[in-house]
mmCIF file of C-alpha atoms and ligand atoms in Angstrom:
data_model
loop_
_atom_site.group_PDB
_atom_site.id
_atom_site.type_symbol
_atom_site.label_atom_id
_atom_site.label_comp_id
_atom_site.label_asym_id
_atom_site.label_seq_id
_atom_site.Cartn_x
_atom_site.Cartn_y
_atom_site.Cartn_z
ATOM 1 C CA MET A 1276 -77.397 45.962 31.369
ATOM 2 C CA THR A 1277 -77.987 42.912 34.079
ATOM 3 C CA ASP A 1278 -80.833 44.196 34.872
ATOM 4 C CA LYS A 1279 -81.810 45.224 31.126
ATOM 5 C CA ILE A 1280 -81.243 41.129 31.176
ATOM 6 C CA ASP A 1281 -83.113 40.197 34.392
ATOM 7 C CA LYS A 1282 -85.840 42.110 33.205
ATOM 8 C CA TRP A 1283 -85.945 40.149 29.198
ATOM 9 C CA LEU A 1284 -85.493 36.601 30.753
ATOM 10 C CA ARG A 1285 -89.089 37.637 33.087
ATOM 11 C CA SER A 1286 -91.009 38.644 30.125
ATOM 12 C CA GLY A 1287 -88.812 38.201 26.714
ATOM 13 C CA PRO A 1288 -89.582 34.780 25.784
ATOM 14 C CA GLU A 1289 -93.119 34.703 26.416
ATOM 15 C CA ALA A 1290 -93.686 38.631 24.403
ATOM 16 C CA VAL A 1291 -91.313 36.874 21.596
ATOM 17 C CA LEU A 1292 -93.660 33.657 21.223
ATOM 18 C CA ARG A 1293 -96.535 35.541 21.528
ATOM 19 C CA LYS A 1294 -95.547 37.393 18.399
ATOM 20 C CA VAL A 1295 -94.673 34.240 16.614
ATOM 21 C CA GLY A 1296 -98.306 33.476 16.982
ATOM 22 C CA LEU A 1297 -98.209 30.862 19.821
ATOM 23 C CA ARG A 1298 -101.975 30.648 20.957
ATOM 24 C CA GLU A 1299 -104.263 28.429 23.839
ATOM 25 C CA GLY A 1300 -105.020 25.321 22.338
ATOM 26 C CA ASN A 1301 -101.551 24.899 20.316
ATOM 27 C CA ARG A 1302 -99.957 21.379 20.612
ATOM 28 C CA VAL A 1303 -95.604 22.310 20.457
ATOM 29 C CA VAL A 1304 -91.986 20.934 19.486
ATOM 30 C CA ASP A 1305 -89.583 22.800 20.853
ATOM 31 C CA PHE A 1306 -86.455 21.080 19.416
ATOM 32 C CA GLY A 1307 -83.196 21.831 20.950
ATOM 33 C CA CYS A 1308 -85.156 23.194 24.499
ATOM 34 C CA LYS A 1309 -81.978 22.899 26.747
ATOM 35 C CA GLN A 1310 -83.566 24.470 29.951
ATOM 36 C CA GLY A 1311 -86.886 25.667 28.361
ATOM 37 C CA ARG A 1312 -86.688 29.221 28.493
ATOM 38 C CA TYR A 1313 -88.829 29.039 25.655
ATOM 39 C CA ALA A 1314 -90.874 25.306 26.663
ATOM 40 C CA ILE A 1315 -91.894 27.241 29.986
ATOM 41 C CA PRO A 1316 -93.127 30.192 28.652
ATOM 42 C CA ALA A 1317 -94.816 28.498 25.483
ATOM 43 C CA ALA A 1318 -96.750 26.212 27.840
ATOM 44 C CA ARG A 1319 -98.030 29.234 29.644
ATOM 45 C CA ILE A 1320 -99.286 30.069 26.641
ATOM 46 C CA VAL A 1321 -101.033 27.445 25.257
ATOM 47 C CA GLY A 1322 -102.743 26.200 28.167
ATOM 48 C CA ASP A 1323 -104.748 23.729 29.234
ATOM 49 C CA SER A 1324 -106.413 22.513 25.931
ATOM 50 C CA GLY A 1325 -102.841 22.711 24.561
ATOM 51 C CA TRP A 1326 -99.192 20.867 25.016
ATOM 52 C CA VAL A 1327 -95.734 21.497 24.481
ATOM 53 C CA HIS A 1328 -93.321 18.596 23.788
ATOM 54 C CA ALA A 1329 -89.701 19.839 25.031
ATOM 55 C CA VAL A 1330 -87.277 17.789 22.763
ATOM 56 C CA ASP A 1331 -83.625 17.714 24.092
ATOM 57 C CA LYS A 1332 -80.766 15.088 23.505
ATOM 58 C CA ASP A 1333 -79.363 16.611 27.024
ATOM 59 C CA LYS A 1334 -80.595 14.977 29.719
ATOM 60 C CA GLN A 1335 -79.728 17.822 32.265
ATOM 61 C CA GLY A 1336 -81.654 20.623 30.734
ATOM 62 C CA LEU A 1337 -84.826 18.195 30.320
ATOM 63 C CA ARG A 1338 -84.356 17.662 33.938
ATOM 64 C CA GLU A 1339 -84.395 21.255 34.303
ATOM 65 C CA VAL A 1340 -87.667 21.882 32.462
ATOM 66 C CA LYS A 1341 -89.436 19.577 34.329
ATOM 67 C CA ARG A 1342 -88.289 20.313 37.669
ATOM 68 C CA GLN A 1343 -89.640 24.084 36.379
ATOM 69 C CA ALA A 1344 -93.067 22.739 34.805
ATOM 70 C CA ASP A 1345 -93.474 21.289 38.244
ATOM 71 C CA LYS A 1346 -92.722 24.264 40.356
ATOM 72 C CA GLU A 1347 -95.177 26.347 37.953
ATOM 73 C CA GLY A 1348 -97.732 23.030 38.226
ATOM 74 C CA LEU A 1349 -97.479 23.206 34.366
ATOM 75 C CA ARG A 1350 -99.387 19.887 33.338
ATOM 76 C CA ASN A 1351 -99.272 20.577 29.388
ATOM 77 C CA ILE A 1352 -95.495 19.944 29.003
ATOM 78 C CA ASP A 1353 -93.752 16.738 28.222
ATOM 79 C CA THR A 1354 -89.679 16.146 28.041
ATOM 80 C CA VAL A 1355 -88.389 14.195 25.546
ATOM 81 C CA HIS A 1356 -84.976 12.576 25.045
ATOM 82 C CA VAL A 1357 -83.316 11.738 21.649
ATOM 83 C CA ALA A 1358 -80.658 10.555 20.000
ATOM 84 C CA GLN A 1359 -78.060 13.041 18.369
ATOM 85 C CA TYR A 1360 -79.434 12.913 14.904
ATOM 86 C CA GLY A 1361 -81.785 10.428 15.708
ATOM 87 C CA THR A 1362 -85.483 10.328 15.008
ATOM 88 C CA ILE A 1363 -88.510 12.919 16.855
ATOM 89 C CA PRO A 1364 -90.492 10.585 18.370
ATOM 90 C CA ILE A 1365 -94.247 12.222 17.887
ATOM 91 C CA ARG A 1366 -96.414 11.530 15.582
ATOM 92 C CA ALA A 1367 -97.279 12.919 11.602
ATOM 93 C CA GLY A 1368 -98.839 16.230 11.258
ATOM 94 C CA THR A 1369 -100.147 16.662 14.799
ATOM 95 C CA ILE A 1370 -98.042 19.870 15.705
ATOM 96 C CA ASP A 1371 -98.619 23.538 14.997
ATOM 97 C CA VAL A 1372 -95.540 25.110 15.929
ATOM 98 C CA ILE A 1373 -92.095 24.104 16.337
ATOM 99 C CA LEU A 1374 -89.488 25.940 17.788
ATOM 100 C CA LEU A 1375 -85.859 25.923 16.173
ATOM 101 C CA TYR A 1376 -83.977 28.325 18.420
ATOM 102 C CA ASP A 1377 -80.245 28.649 18.316
ATOM 103 C CA VAL A 1378 -79.328 25.378 17.468
ATOM 104 C CA LEU A 1379 -80.074 24.989 13.986
ATOM 105 C CA HIS A 1380 -76.312 26.070 12.683
ATOM 106 C CA GLY A 1381 -72.876 24.161 12.290
ATOM 107 C CA GLY A 1382 -72.019 23.669 15.939
ATOM 108 C CA TYR A 1383 -74.803 21.293 16.563
ATOM 109 C CA PHE A 1384 -75.349 20.116 12.766
ATOM 110 C CA PRO A 1385 -72.330 20.648 10.750
ATOM 111 C CA GLU A 1386 -73.156 17.907 8.120
ATOM 112 C CA LYS A 1387 -75.952 18.992 5.646
ATOM 113 C CA ALA A 1388 -77.183 15.187 6.121
ATOM 114 C CA GLN A 1389 -77.704 15.755 9.327
ATOM 115 C CA ARG A 1390 -79.669 19.049 8.916
ATOM 116 C CA ASP A 1391 -82.286 18.033 5.790
ATOM 117 C CA ASN A 1392 -82.468 14.900 8.386
ATOM 118 C CA LEU A 1393 -83.557 17.467 10.707
ATOM 119 C CA LEU A 1394 -85.951 19.285 8.639
ATOM 120 C CA ARG A 1395 -87.085 16.422 7.132
ATOM 121 C CA GLN A 1396 -88.913 14.883 10.751
ATOM 122 C CA VAL A 1397 -89.932 18.655 11.223
ATOM 123 C CA HIS A 1398 -91.821 18.695 8.169
ATOM 124 C CA ARG A 1399 -93.447 15.581 9.362
ATOM 125 C CA CYS A 1400 -94.333 16.386 12.726
ATOM 126 C CA LEU A 1401 -96.026 19.554 11.311
ATOM 127 C CA ARG A 1402 -99.464 19.732 10.394
ATOM 128 C CA PRO A 1403 -100.466 21.283 6.938
ATOM 129 C CA GLY A 1404 -100.560 25.538 7.641
ATOM 130 C CA GLY A 1405 -98.504 24.547 10.433
ATOM 131 C CA VAL A 1406 -95.586 26.434 11.999
ATOM 132 C CA LEU A 1407 -91.490 25.946 11.779
ATOM 133 C CA SER A 1408 -89.728 28.920 13.458
ATOM 134 C CA CYS A 1409 -86.644 29.732 13.852
ATOM 135 C CA CYS A 1410 -83.948 31.801 15.172
ATOM 136 C CA LEU A 1411 -80.429 31.749 13.276
ATOM 137 C CA THR A 1412 -77.649 32.394 15.310
ATOM 138 C CA HIS A 1413 -73.506 31.766 14.580
ATOM 139 C CA LEU A 1414 -74.088 31.685 10.792
ATOM 140 C CA ARG A 1415 -70.836 33.582 10.908
ATOM 141 C CA GLN A 1416 -68.914 31.494 13.248
ATOM 142 C CA PHE A 1417 -69.663 28.788 10.963
ATOM 143 C CA GLY A 1418 -69.036 30.256 7.116
ATOM 144 C CA TRP A 1419 -72.655 30.304 6.539
ATOM 145 C CA THR A 1420 -74.901 32.687 4.847
ATOM 146 C CA TYR A 1421 -78.684 33.045 5.990
ATOM 147 C CA LYS A 1422 -79.436 32.313 1.517
ATOM 148 C CA LYS A 1423 -77.482 28.640 2.256
ATOM 149 C CA ILE A 1424 -79.784 27.964 5.275
ATOM 150 C CA LEU A 1425 -82.838 29.495 4.106
ATOM 151 C CA ALA A 1426 -82.078 27.634 1.245
ATOM 152 C CA GLU A 1427 -81.776 24.308 2.783
ATOM 153 C CA ILE A 1428 -84.613 25.000 4.716
ATOM 154 C CA THR A 1429 -87.200 25.612 2.045
ATOM 155 C CA ASP A 1430 -85.569 22.893 -0.673
ATOM 156 C CA ALA A 1431 -87.298 20.917 2.688
ATOM 157 C CA GLY A 1432 -90.644 22.064 1.815
ATOM 158 C CA PHE A 1433 -91.657 24.545 3.840
ATOM 159 C CA ARG A 1434 -92.576 28.137 2.825
ATOM 160 C CA LEU A 1435 -91.055 31.230 3.989
ATOM 161 C CA ARG A 1436 -93.406 33.901 5.222
ATOM 162 C CA ARG A 1437 -91.964 36.342 7.319
ATOM 163 C CA ARG A 1438 -88.339 37.412 8.848
ATOM 164 C CA SER A 1439 -88.264 40.324 11.297
ATOM 165 C CA ARG A 1440 -85.258 41.087 14.606
ATOM 166 C CA PRO A 1441 -86.138 41.298 17.746
ATOM 167 C CA THR A 1442 -84.032 41.997 21.061
ATOM 168 C CA LEU A 1443 -83.146 39.114 23.032
ATOM 169 C CA VAL A 1444 -80.615 38.045 25.243
ATOM 170 C CA HIS A 1445 -78.312 34.819 23.485
ATOM 171 C CA ASP A 1446 -75.160 33.683 24.929
ATOM 172 C CA GLY A 1447 -75.841 35.898 28.124
ATOM 173 C CA LYS A 1448 -76.172 39.108 25.765
ATOM 174 C CA LEU A 1449 -78.669 41.551 24.492
ATOM 175 C CA VAL A 1450 -78.812 41.305 21.021
ATOM 176 C CA ARG A 1451 -80.822 41.127 17.994
ATOM 177 C CA VAL A 1452 -81.344 38.424 16.312
ATOM 178 C CA HIS A 1453 -83.074 37.081 13.151
ATOM 179 C CA PHE A 1454 -86.018 35.080 13.447
ATOM 180 C CA PHE A 1455 -87.871 33.222 10.066
ATOM 181 C CA ARG A 1456 -91.437 32.179 10.155
ATOM 182 C CA PHE A 1457 -91.748 29.790 7.618
ATOM 183 C CA THR A 1458 -95.298 27.394 6.937
ATOM 184 C CA LYS A 1459 -95.584 24.160 5.611
ATOM 185 C CA PRO A 1460 -97.539 24.295 2.562
ATOM 186 C CA GLY A 1461 -101.645 22.946 3.277
HETATM 187 C C1 SAM B 1020 -77.887 27.350 22.077
HETATM 188 S S1 SAM B 1020 -79.082 26.062 22.960
HETATM 189 C C2 SAM B 1020 -80.784 27.161 22.633
HETATM 190 C C3 SAM B 1020 -81.722 26.422 23.309
HETATM 191 C C4 SAM B 1020 -83.113 27.249 23.436
HETATM 192 N N1 SAM B 1020 -83.549 26.845 22.315
HETATM 193 C C5 SAM B 1020 -82.482 28.550 23.305
HETATM 194 O O1 SAM B 1020 -82.525 28.830 22.385
HETATM 195 O O2 SAM B 1020 -82.660 29.303 24.304
HETATM 196 C C6 SAM B 1020 -78.906 24.232 21.818
HETATM 197 C C7 SAM B 1020 -79.752 22.565 22.353
HETATM 198 O O3 SAM B 1020 -80.136 22.219 21.959
HETATM 199 C C8 SAM B 1020 -79.835 21.046 21.774
HETATM 200 N N2 SAM B 1020 -79.237 20.088 20.456
HETATM 201 C C9 SAM B 1020 -78.247 20.728 19.483
HETATM 202 N N3 SAM B 1020 -78.359 19.794 18.671
HETATM 203 C C10 SAM B 1020 -78.561 18.936 19.445
HETATM 204 C C11 SAM B 1020 -79.581 17.218 18.828
HETATM 205 N N4 SAM B 1020 -79.112 16.959 17.346
HETATM 206 N N5 SAM B 1020 -80.838 16.838 18.960
HETATM 207 C C12 SAM B 1020 -81.430 17.555 20.099
HETATM 208 N N6 SAM B 1020 -80.807 18.180 20.916
HETATM 209 C C13 SAM B 1020 -80.001 18.443 20.122
HETATM 210 C C14 SAM B 1020 -78.519 20.871 22.868
HETATM 211 O O4 SAM B 1020 -78.168 20.152 23.846
HETATM 212 C C15 SAM B 1020 -78.944 22.300 23.566
HETATM 213 O O5 SAM B 1020 -79.743 22.169 24.681
#
């Protein structure tokens, strides 16, 4: 199993992001990026004509993103520290793709007002037609249902376009997770 996990960690995140539709030249926000499992491969994919904002409230994770970006010579990524439930300091309508992976759940956003605030800001940052890619996890643990959270996202002004169930490493295990692709109507 460890071999499979190591193999996935080497090439899996990039494959996931390509399936999500990330392309060269995209401007991306990885909100709740932690140590950059997705932000770093996203920067490889979008290349010199694109940009990745790696956003988190945890400064230690952001330092690791910067260390890895420097190690790989990636100059198209910045780290953005935000206060918990604060504002995402990114210009309105400038982002092609926002990733919310393993972050929109009751452990981090227990109150509906906190989730609404996050979704409002995600909506503001995205350009019309831009993509919100969500990996929803820990729902049962916090007594949530997909119906409830998907309704909150669509109520925030997004349109659900696609669901998928890729296999990825989550909490140290290879598991099938639920991915949802939304767009901000143009
Ligand atoms: C479980 S990790 C997911 C990391 C990464 N997205 C992944 O899928 O591998 C969740 C991250 O979200 C960050 N986070 C949680 N709540 C946040 C908030 N209100 N503002 C900014 N970052 C937050 C945490 O600090 C943590 O780094």
